[in-house]
């Protein structure tokens, strides 16, 4: 992230950096208890943190309570939660249906060291919901584990080792490609392509040894990578290419499975060989799942002994019970209404940006493909560069972006402005609506966004 520099006399530059410096100062003064909690945490955890994405500048808020669509900090301020636990919190906070299911399950004990009645019910619900892609399913403890297992299955099934992934794709802390040099990544034989770029992907594949590609792992929409939808053309190309090369197509739908009742892949009319799911399927608890074609998943049948997949908490009572309740609660009608509300929010934000003159893309001669809506243009064309401020995403998953120099500082400034308006989202602009968010809440978000533009209109004009 860009640092906030200062003059030799200690006063910040009268620029964007000065605005960020002022916002940080106000934040520190307004949140003394969160500041103290952060300082104490730093004594026992590196950077006071055990989950990197939660860090924020100059320190993250510490929360003591969540209810419905709100979060309350240690300093007693209540925020409207638009972050939605990075998509896992689709049910909102302290949902009574989820809580009742967990309480009922716990009355009969936990840690059985055996199967329980909930897991078969949840497996049936998941397979029926994500049919026809999900013929058989296995549970894990996270989306990361689910993607690890899906990759392992592809390697075992094909007898190959190369895995095609894409820049800015995120499939877990050990399968992350925000850069090509993530030292935390598992030591697989990765080939990293450009998302939505058929020409470069095709060139990359042509450079691989024949018969070496085991799988293509892709999100139908980049989630953590900025809410960038995959174009129909690109995703269909991946489907046909995987089939042609004898590789498996794996859809990571840890996030995007909530964008349609049967998942985004189904909505697009594309059936992967395997797909992965995340925590919202487990009622927002510790959960992940992978599954797909019956012939592939039968490798995990313990009666045949081809592949072993262990995990003490794969079928833990809490996640299984919460998942059963959650999948019943989020029926097709409720999922559709949630995503329609997200689309309404997106178009409302776009209307404000257009009204304030910020949403007109600039035409430039460049070989870069536009990222705003997942479309692809020829490198020889005059293309659209993203505007100064824009919004991407589909349905209930949206991301506010800034473009150009100092874009990270702009994101931080927007983050602090929204906190002052008592609206909580990720510092990088990511948000995921829960079923507790109302149309009135989205209107409040739009008004706050417009207030940000008016507040910093002079700086924006110079940007």
Short mmCIF file of C-alpha atoms in Angstrom, two decimals:
data_model
loop_
_atom_site.label_atom_id
_atom_site.label_comp_id
_atom_site.label_asym_id
_atom_site.label_seq_id
_atom_site.Cartn_x
_atom_site.Cartn_y
_atom_site.Cartn_z
CA UNK A 1 0.00 0.00 0.00
CA UNK A 2 1.14 3.56 -0.66
CA UNK A 3 2.56 5.18 2.45
CA UNK A 4 1.43 8.54 3.77
CA UNK A 5 4.54 10.72 3.48
CA UNK A 6 5.17 13.94 5.38
CA UNK A 7 7.08 17.18 4.91
CA UNK A 8 10.31 17.75 6.84
CA UNK A 9 8.40 19.89 9.34
CA UNK A 10 6.12 16.92 10.07
CA UNK A 11 3.05 18.26 8.27
CA UNK A 12 1.57 16.01 5.59
CA UNK A 13 1.38 17.11 1.97
CA UNK A 14 -1.80 18.97 1.07
CA UNK A 15 -2.85 16.12 -1.21
CA UNK A 16 -4.56 12.77 -1.17
CA UNK A 17 -1.93 11.70 1.34
CA UNK A 18 -2.99 14.52 3.65
CA UNK A 19 -6.62 13.41 3.49
CA UNK A 20 -5.63 9.84 4.37
CA UNK A 21 -3.39 11.08 7.20
CA UNK A 22 -6.32 13.09 8.60
CA UNK A 23 -8.72 10.14 8.26
CA UNK A 24 -6.32 7.84 10.11
CA UNK A 25 -5.85 10.36 12.89
CA UNK A 26 -9.60 10.75 13.36
CA UNK A 27 -9.99 6.97 13.34
CA UNK A 28 -7.35 6.51 16.05
CA UNK A 29 -9.01 9.10 18.27
CA UNK A 30 -12.47 7.57 17.74
CA UNK A 31 -11.44 3.98 18.52
CA UNK A 32 -9.19 3.92 21.61
CA UNK A 33 -10.39 0.49 22.82
CA UNK A 34 -9.81 -1.15 19.44
CA UNK A 35 -6.40 0.49 19.38
CA UNK A 36 -5.57 -0.93 22.81
CA UNK A 37 -6.85 -4.38 21.82
CA UNK A 38 -4.65 -4.27 18.73
CA UNK A 39 -1.57 -3.25 20.72
CA UNK A 40 -2.12 -6.10 23.18
CA UNK A 41 -2.64 -8.59 20.35
CA UNK A 42 0.70 -7.58 18.84
CA UNK A 43 2.41 -9.02 21.91
CA UNK A 44 1.23 -12.52 21.05
CA UNK A 45 0.47 -12.59 17.31
CA UNK A 46 2.59 -11.19 14.46
CA UNK A 47 1.09 -7.81 13.68
CA UNK A 48 -1.72 -8.62 16.11
CA UNK A 49 -3.19 -10.78 13.39
CA UNK A 50 -4.06 -14.41 12.67
CA UNK A 51 -6.03 -13.75 9.45
CA UNK A 52 -4.22 -11.44 7.05
CA UNK A 53 -7.28 -10.14 5.19
CA UNK A 54 -8.67 -8.57 8.39
CA UNK A 55 -5.79 -6.15 8.82
CA UNK A 56 -6.64 -2.52 8.09
CA UNK A 57 -4.77 0.78 8.39
CA UNK A 58 -3.80 1.88 10.97
CA UNK A 59 -5.36 -1.04 12.88
CA UNK A 60 -8.57 -3.08 12.52
CA UNK A 61 -11.72 -2.55 14.52
CA UNK A 62 -12.36 -5.13 17.23
CA UNK A 63 -15.99 -6.21 17.51
CA UNK A 64 -17.80 -7.47 20.57
CA UNK A 65 -21.24 -8.23 19.18
CA UNK A 66 -23.15 -8.93 15.99
CA UNK A 67 -26.88 -9.03 15.47
CA UNK A 68 -28.90 -9.14 12.24
CA UNK A 69 -27.12 -6.74 9.86
CA UNK A 70 -25.14 -4.84 12.48
CA UNK A 71 -21.79 -5.11 14.28
CA UNK A 72 -20.83 -3.33 17.50
CA UNK A 73 -17.22 -2.44 18.22
CA UNK A 74 -15.39 -2.39 21.55
CA UNK A 75 -15.79 1.39 21.50
CA UNK A 76 -19.57 1.03 21.41
CA UNK A 77 -20.20 2.12 17.81
CA UNK A 78 -22.67 0.12 15.74
CA UNK A 79 -22.00 -0.45 12.04
CA UNK A 80 -24.17 -1.66 9.20
CA UNK A 81 -22.31 -4.74 7.97
CA UNK A 82 -21.86 -4.81 4.20
CA UNK A 83 -18.78 -7.04 4.37
CA UNK A 84 -20.79 -10.16 5.21
CA UNK A 85 -17.71 -12.09 6.41
CA UNK A 86 -16.33 -12.10 2.86
CA UNK A 87 -19.44 -14.04 1.62
CA UNK A 88 -19.52 -16.62 4.47
CA UNK A 89 -21.90 -14.45 6.53
CA UNK A 90 -24.83 -14.63 4.13
CA UNK A 91 -27.24 -15.30 7.03
CA UNK A 92 -26.34 -12.14 8.92
CA UNK A 93 -25.41 -12.23 12.58
CA UNK A 94 -26.97 -14.50 15.20
CA UNK A 95 -29.58 -15.89 12.83
CA UNK A 96 -32.25 -17.57 14.99
CA UNK A 97 -32.74 -20.53 12.62
CA UNK A 98 -29.02 -21.31 12.50
CA UNK A 99 -28.62 -20.79 16.24
CA UNK A 100 -31.57 -23.08 17.06
CA UNK A 101 -30.16 -25.84 14.84
CA UNK A 102 -26.76 -25.63 16.53
CA UNK A 103 -28.26 -25.58 20.03
CA UNK A 104 -30.39 -28.63 19.28
CA UNK A 105 -27.41 -30.53 17.89
CA UNK A 106 -25.19 -29.69 20.85
CA UNK A 107 -27.70 -30.98 23.38
CA UNK A 108 -26.86 -34.50 22.19
CA UNK A 109 -23.08 -34.03 22.34
CA UNK A 110 -20.28 -33.64 19.83
CA UNK A 111 -16.96 -35.24 18.80
CA UNK A 112 -18.54 -38.64 18.31
CA UNK A 113 -15.64 -40.14 16.40
CA UNK A 114 -18.27 -41.59 14.07
CA UNK A 115 -20.91 -40.60 11.55
CA UNK A 116 -23.95 -38.58 12.59
CA UNK A 117 -27.45 -38.06 11.27
CA UNK A 118 -26.80 -34.59 9.89
CA UNK A 119 -24.07 -35.33 7.36
CA UNK A 120 -26.14 -37.53 5.05
CA UNK A 121 -28.94 -34.95 5.09
CA UNK A 122 -26.57 -32.13 4.21
CA UNK A 123 -24.93 -34.21 1.46
CA UNK A 124 -28.35 -34.85 -0.08
CA UNK A 125 -29.27 -31.17 0.09
CA UNK A 126 -25.98 -30.13 -1.54
CA UNK A 127 -26.14 -32.72 -4.33
CA UNK A 128 -29.75 -31.89 -5.13
CA UNK A 129 -29.13 -28.16 -5.06
CA UNK A 130 -26.07 -28.21 -7.32
CA UNK A 131 -27.29 -30.92 -9.66
CA UNK A 132 -26.26 -31.95 -12.27
CA UNK A 133 -22.67 -30.85 -11.55
CA UNK A 134 -22.58 -32.30 -8.02
CA UNK A 135 -23.26 -36.03 -8.31
CA UNK A 136 -21.24 -36.95 -5.21
CA UNK A 137 -19.78 -34.70 -2.52
CA UNK A 138 -17.26 -34.78 0.33
CA UNK A 139 -16.95 -32.28 3.17
CA UNK A 140 -13.88 -30.40 4.40
CA UNK A 141 -13.19 -27.66 6.95
CA UNK A 142 -12.65 -24.76 4.52
CA UNK A 143 -12.73 -23.72 0.91
CA UNK A 144 -8.94 -23.94 0.87
CA UNK A 145 -9.10 -27.62 1.84
CA UNK A 146 -11.82 -28.22 -0.72
CA UNK A 147 -9.66 -26.80 -3.52
CA UNK A 148 -6.63 -28.76 -2.30
CA UNK A 149 -8.64 -31.98 -2.47
CA UNK A 150 -10.12 -31.15 -5.87
CA UNK A 151 -6.62 -30.58 -7.27
CA UNK A 152 -5.41 -33.84 -5.71
CA UNK A 153 -8.34 -35.67 -7.27
CA UNK A 154 -7.54 -34.22 -10.70
CA UNK A 155 -3.89 -35.27 -10.43
CA UNK A 156 -4.88 -38.78 -9.34
CA UNK A 157 -7.56 -39.11 -12.03
CA UNK A 158 -5.42 -37.91 -14.96
CA UNK A 159 -1.98 -39.06 -13.83
CA UNK A 160 -0.71 -35.58 -14.76
CA UNK A 161 0.72 -32.70 -12.72
CA UNK A 162 0.25 -29.34 -14.47
CA UNK A 163 -2.51 -27.09 -13.07
CA UNK A 164 -3.72 -24.05 -15.03
CA UNK A 165 -4.76 -21.15 -12.79
CA UNK A 166 -5.16 -17.42 -13.36
CA UNK A 167 -3.57 -14.22 -12.14
CA UNK A 168 -5.63 -12.60 -9.35
CA UNK A 169 -7.38 -15.90 -8.69
CA UNK A 170 -7.77 -16.83 -5.03
CA UNK A 171 -8.50 -20.43 -4.00
CA UNK A 172 -7.25 -20.26 -0.40
CA UNK A 173 -4.18 -19.06 1.47
CA UNK A 174 -2.01 -21.76 -0.11
CA UNK A 175 -3.48 -21.44 -3.62
CA UNK A 176 -3.37 -17.70 -4.22
CA UNK A 177 -2.27 -15.85 -7.34
CA UNK A 178 -2.63 -12.16 -6.58
CA UNK A 179 1.00 -12.20 -7.67
CA UNK A 180 3.03 -14.91 -9.39
CA UNK A 181 5.45 -15.19 -6.47
CA UNK A 182 3.34 -16.23 -3.48
CA UNK A 183 5.76 -18.16 -1.27
CA UNK A 184 2.86 -19.65 0.70
CA UNK A 185 1.55 -21.59 -2.29
CA UNK A 186 1.61 -25.36 -2.42
CA UNK A 187 4.43 -26.75 -4.58
CA UNK A 188 2.27 -27.90 -7.49
CA UNK A 189 3.30 -27.37 -11.09
CA UNK A 190 1.32 -24.18 -11.66
CA UNK A 191 0.82 -22.50 -15.02
CA UNK A 192 -0.56 -18.99 -14.46
CA UNK A 193 -2.65 -17.43 -17.20
CA UNK A 194 -4.47 -14.11 -17.59
CA UNK A 195 -8.13 -14.17 -16.60
CA UNK A 196 -10.54 -13.50 -19.47
CA UNK A 197 -7.69 -13.62 -22.00
CA UNK A 198 -8.25 -16.46 -24.46
CA UNK A 199 -5.32 -15.64 -26.75
CA UNK A 200 -2.69 -15.62 -24.01
CA UNK A 201 -4.21 -18.66 -22.29
CA UNK A 202 -4.14 -20.59 -25.54
CA UNK A 203 -0.51 -19.63 -26.11
CA UNK A 204 0.34 -20.73 -22.57
CA UNK A 205 -1.30 -24.12 -23.06
CA UNK A 206 0.40 -24.66 -26.40
CA UNK A 207 3.72 -24.23 -24.61
CA UNK A 208 3.05 -27.06 -22.16
CA UNK A 209 4.35 -30.57 -22.81
CA UNK A 210 1.66 -32.72 -24.51
CA UNK A 211 -0.50 -34.67 -22.07
CA UNK A 212 0.75 -32.78 -19.00
CA UNK A 213 -2.30 -30.72 -17.96
CA UNK A 214 -4.29 -32.27 -15.10
CA UNK A 215 -6.80 -29.50 -14.43
CA UNK A 216 -7.98 -25.97 -15.02
CA UNK A 217 -8.92 -24.32 -11.72
CA UNK A 218 -10.95 -21.13 -12.12
CA UNK A 219 -13.53 -18.95 -10.40
CA UNK A 220 -16.52 -18.14 -12.64
CA UNK A 221 -16.11 -14.65 -11.19
CA UNK A 222 -12.92 -13.50 -9.50
CA UNK A 223 -13.93 -12.99 -5.87
CA UNK A 224 -11.01 -11.75 -3.81
CA UNK A 225 -9.42 -10.71 -7.09
CA UNK A 226 -11.86 -7.83 -7.50
CA UNK A 227 -15.33 -9.13 -8.37
CA UNK A 228 -14.46 -9.48 -12.06
CA UNK A 229 -16.93 -11.72 -13.93
CA UNK A 230 -15.59 -14.32 -16.29
CA UNK A 231 -16.88 -13.73 -19.80
CA UNK A 232 -19.12 -16.39 -21.30
CA UNK A 233 -16.66 -16.76 -24.17
CA UNK A 234 -13.71 -17.30 -21.83
CA UNK A 235 -15.42 -19.83 -19.55
CA UNK A 236 -16.83 -21.79 -22.49
CA UNK A 237 -13.35 -21.82 -23.99
CA UNK A 238 -11.99 -23.33 -20.76
CA UNK A 239 -14.71 -25.98 -20.78
CA UNK A 240 -14.04 -27.06 -24.36
CA UNK A 241 -10.27 -26.86 -23.91
CA UNK A 242 -10.29 -29.05 -20.80
CA UNK A 243 -12.36 -31.64 -22.63
CA UNK A 244 -10.11 -31.52 -25.70
CA UNK A 245 -6.94 -31.93 -23.62
CA UNK A 246 -8.33 -34.65 -21.37
CA UNK A 247 -7.98 -32.39 -18.30
CA UNK A 248 -10.57 -31.67 -15.60
CA UNK A 249 -12.34 -28.33 -15.32
CA UNK A 250 -12.69 -27.31 -11.65
CA UNK A 251 -15.03 -24.43 -10.81
CA UNK A 252 -14.13 -22.79 -7.52
CA UNK A 253 -17.58 -21.69 -6.37
CA UNK A 254 -16.65 -21.09 -2.74
CA UNK A 255 -17.97 -17.54 -3.23
CA UNK A 256 -19.95 -17.61 -6.46
CA UNK A 257 -22.25 -20.51 -5.54
CA UNK A 258 -24.43 -17.96 -3.74
CA UNK A 259 -24.99 -15.90 -6.91
CA UNK A 260 -27.61 -18.33 -8.21
CA UNK A 261 -29.57 -21.11 -6.51
CA UNK A 262 -27.57 -23.83 -8.29
CA UNK A 263 -24.35 -21.86 -8.55
CA UNK A 264 -22.96 -19.45 -11.11
CA UNK A 265 -21.70 -22.23 -13.39
CA UNK A 266 -25.23 -23.61 -13.74
CA UNK A 267 -26.59 -20.12 -14.46
CA UNK A 268 -24.02 -19.75 -17.23
CA UNK A 269 -24.89 -23.16 -18.64
CA UNK A 270 -21.42 -24.62 -18.04
CA UNK A 271 -20.93 -27.91 -16.21
CA UNK A 272 -17.50 -28.45 -14.62
CA UNK A 273 -16.02 -31.85 -13.83
CA UNK A 274 -15.53 -30.82 -10.19
CA UNK A 275 -16.70 -27.86 -8.12
CA UNK A 276 -15.84 -26.52 -4.68
CA UNK A 277 -18.03 -24.82 -2.08
CA UNK A 278 -17.40 -22.76 1.06
CA UNK A 279 -18.61 -21.81 4.49
CA UNK A 280 -22.01 -20.36 3.68
CA UNK A 281 -23.12 -23.88 2.71
CA UNK A 282 -22.21 -24.91 6.28
CA UNK A 283 -24.40 -22.24 7.84
CA UNK A 284 -21.43 -19.86 8.02
CA UNK A 285 -19.47 -22.27 10.21
CA UNK A 286 -16.14 -24.03 9.58
CA UNK A 287 -16.92 -25.79 6.31
CA UNK A 288 -15.93 -26.57 2.75
CA UNK A 289 -16.96 -29.13 0.15
CA UNK A 290 -15.80 -30.58 -3.13
CA UNK A 291 -17.60 -32.85 -5.52
CA UNK A 292 -18.71 -33.47 -9.06
CA UNK A 293 -18.71 -36.34 -11.50
CA UNK A 294 -19.57 -39.67 -9.91
CA UNK A 295 -16.77 -41.58 -11.65
CA UNK A 296 -14.14 -39.16 -10.34
CA UNK A 297 -15.52 -38.87 -6.81
CA UNK A 298 -15.78 -42.65 -6.45
CA UNK A 299 -11.98 -42.67 -6.09
CA UNK A 300 -12.68 -41.56 -2.50
CA UNK A 301 -14.94 -44.54 -1.74
CA UNK A 302 -13.20 -46.22 1.24
CA UNK A 303 -14.44 -49.58 0.01
CA UNK A 304 -12.14 -49.32 -3.01
CA UNK A 305 -9.23 -47.66 -1.20
CA UNK A 306 -8.00 -45.62 -4.18
CA UNK A 307 -7.80 -42.26 -2.36
CA UNK A 308 -7.96 -41.49 1.35
CA UNK A 309 -9.37 -38.22 2.64
CA UNK A 310 -9.35 -37.81 6.42
CA UNK A 311 -10.31 -34.91 8.69
CA UNK A 312 -11.52 -34.98 12.29
CA UNK A 313 -13.99 -32.16 11.74
CA UNK A 314 -15.09 -32.93 8.18
CA UNK A 315 -18.47 -33.99 9.58
CA UNK A 316 -18.50 -31.97 12.80
CA UNK A 317 -21.91 -31.64 14.41
CA UNK A 318 -21.99 -27.84 14.46
CA UNK A 319 -21.28 -27.34 10.75
CA UNK A 320 -23.49 -30.22 9.65
CA UNK A 321 -26.51 -29.02 11.65
CA UNK A 322 -25.99 -25.37 10.68
CA UNK A 323 -25.57 -26.37 7.04
CA UNK A 324 -28.82 -28.32 6.97
CA UNK A 325 -30.70 -25.38 8.48
CA UNK A 326 -29.00 -22.85 6.24
CA UNK A 327 -29.61 -24.70 2.99
CA UNK A 328 -33.29 -25.01 3.85
CA UNK A 329 -33.47 -21.34 4.82
CA UNK A 330 -31.82 -20.07 1.64
CA UNK A 331 -34.33 -21.38 -0.84
CA UNK A 332 -34.41 -20.29 -4.47
CA UNK A 333 -36.74 -17.37 -3.85
CA UNK A 334 -34.60 -15.92 -1.07
CA UNK A 335 -31.38 -16.32 -3.08
CA UNK A 336 -32.97 -14.58 -6.05
CA UNK A 337 -34.22 -11.69 -3.92
CA UNK A 338 -30.81 -11.25 -2.29
CA UNK A 339 -29.01 -11.08 -5.63
CA UNK A 340 -31.63 -8.77 -7.09
CA UNK A 341 -31.02 -6.43 -4.17
CA UNK A 342 -27.30 -6.55 -4.91
CA UNK A 343 -27.92 -5.67 -8.56
CA UNK A 344 -30.12 -2.79 -7.44
CA UNK A 345 -27.30 -1.52 -5.22
CA UNK A 346 -24.80 -1.80 -8.06
CA UNK A 347 -26.93 0.15 -10.53
CA UNK A 348 -27.68 2.78 -7.88
CA UNK A 349 -23.96 3.28 -7.20
CA UNK A 350 -23.29 3.49 -10.93
CA UNK A 351 -26.02 6.12 -11.27
CA UNK A 352 -24.37 8.26 -8.59
CA UNK A 353 -20.94 7.90 -10.20
CA UNK A 354 -22.36 8.84 -13.60
CA UNK A 355 -24.21 11.81 -12.12
CA UNK A 356 -20.98 13.05 -10.55
CA UNK A 357 -19.01 12.54 -13.76
CA UNK A 358 -16.85 9.69 -12.49
CA UNK A 359 -18.15 6.75 -14.47
CA UNK A 360 -17.18 7.59 -18.02
CA UNK A 361 -14.38 5.21 -19.07
CA UNK A 362 -11.45 6.75 -20.96
CA UNK A 363 -10.59 5.45 -24.42
CA UNK A 364 -6.91 4.65 -24.77
CA UNK A 365 -4.76 2.74 -27.24
CA UNK A 366 -3.49 -0.18 -25.23
CA UNK A 367 -2.95 -3.94 -25.28
CA UNK A 368 -4.66 -4.27 -21.91
CA UNK A 369 -8.09 -5.86 -21.77
CA UNK A 370 -10.85 -4.05 -19.94
CA UNK A 371 -11.72 -5.59 -16.60
CA UNK A 372 -14.91 -3.76 -15.79
CA UNK A 373 -17.37 -6.39 -16.94
CA UNK A 374 -15.37 -9.40 -18.00
CA UNK A 375 -15.34 -8.54 -21.69
CA UNK A 376 -12.38 -8.98 -23.98
CA UNK A 377 -11.24 -6.77 -26.84
CA UNK A 378 -8.60 -7.17 -29.50
CA UNK A 379 -5.23 -5.79 -28.45
CA UNK A 380 -5.18 -3.64 -31.60
CA UNK A 381 -8.41 -1.84 -30.70
CA UNK A 382 -8.90 1.45 -28.92
CA UNK A 383 -10.20 0.15 -25.59
CA UNK A 384 -11.76 1.40 -22.42
CA UNK A 385 -9.61 2.19 -19.41
CA UNK A 386 -11.60 1.94 -16.16
CA UNK A 387 -12.95 5.26 -14.84
CA UNK A 388 -11.68 6.95 -11.70
CA UNK A 389 -14.14 5.11 -9.46
CA UNK A 390 -16.24 2.13 -10.43
CA UNK A 391 -18.10 -0.88 -9.12
CA UNK A 392 -17.86 -4.49 -10.27
CA UNK A 393 -19.43 -7.79 -9.32
CA UNK A 394 -22.57 -9.82 -9.76
CA UNK A 395 -25.62 -9.89 -7.52
CA UNK A 396 -24.81 -9.86 -3.82
CA UNK A 397 -21.00 -9.71 -4.25
CA UNK A 398 -19.69 -6.27 -5.22
CA UNK A 399 -16.39 -4.39 -5.15
CA UNK A 400 -15.75 -0.63 -5.21
CA UNK A 401 -12.63 0.17 -7.27
CA UNK A 402 -10.40 3.18 -7.81
CA UNK A 403 -8.10 3.51 -10.79
CA UNK A 404 -4.82 5.28 -11.41
CA UNK A 405 -2.04 6.58 -9.15
CA UNK A 406 -2.69 6.24 -5.44
CA UNK A 407 -5.62 3.84 -5.93
CA UNK A 408 -4.83 2.03 -2.67
CA UNK A 409 -4.90 5.34 -0.80
CA UNK A 410 -8.26 6.15 -2.38
CA UNK A 411 -9.60 2.79 -1.24
CA UNK A 412 -8.41 3.49 2.29
CA UNK A 413 -9.93 6.96 2.26
CA UNK A 414 -13.27 5.54 1.10
CA UNK A 415 -13.06 2.86 3.80
CA UNK A 416 -12.56 5.44 6.55
CA UNK A 417 -15.32 7.67 5.18
CA UNK A 418 -17.77 4.76 5.23
CA UNK A 419 -16.74 3.87 8.78
CA UNK A 420 -17.53 7.43 9.80
CA UNK A 421 -20.94 6.85 8.23
CA UNK A 422 -21.14 3.67 10.35
CA UNK A 423 -20.94 1.34 7.35
CA UNK A 424 -18.50 -1.56 7.45
CA UNK A 425 -16.86 -3.12 4.39
CA UNK A 426 -13.37 -4.30 3.45
CA UNK A 427 -10.67 -1.66 3.10
CA UNK A 428 -10.15 -2.87 -0.48
CA UNK A 429 -13.81 -2.18 -1.28
CA UNK A 430 -15.13 -5.74 -1.13
CA UNK A 431 -18.64 -6.36 0.13
CA UNK A 432 -21.09 -9.25 0.28
CA UNK A 433 -24.71 -8.66 1.21
CA UNK A 434 -26.45 -10.82 3.79
CA UNK A 435 -30.14 -11.69 3.83
CA UNK A 436 -30.54 -9.19 6.70
CA UNK A 437 -29.62 -6.23 4.47
CA UNK A 438 -32.68 -4.28 3.33
CA UNK A 439 -33.37 -1.93 0.44
CA UNK A 440 -33.30 0.93 2.95
CA UNK A 441 -29.80 -0.19 3.99
CA UNK A 442 -28.63 -0.09 0.37
CA UNK A 443 -30.04 3.41 0.01
CA UNK A 444 -28.01 4.43 3.04
CA UNK A 445 -24.90 2.99 1.38
CA UNK A 446 -25.57 4.94 -1.83
CA UNK A 447 -26.10 8.21 0.06
CA UNK A 448 -22.83 7.66 1.95
CA UNK A 449 -21.01 6.96 -1.32
CA UNK A 450 -22.37 10.17 -2.81
CA UNK A 451 -21.26 11.98 0.34
CA UNK A 452 -17.73 10.68 -0.18
CA UNK A 453 -17.64 12.06 -3.72
CA UNK A 454 -18.91 15.48 -2.62
CA UNK A 455 -16.55 15.56 0.35
CA UNK A 456 -13.48 14.91 -1.78
CA UNK A 457 -14.62 16.28 -5.12
CA UNK A 458 -11.65 18.65 -5.44
CA UNK A 459 -9.16 15.86 -4.87
CA UNK A 460 -11.07 13.58 -7.22
CA UNK A 461 -10.98 16.21 -9.96
CA UNK A 462 -7.19 16.37 -9.62
CA UNK A 463 -6.89 12.56 -9.60
#
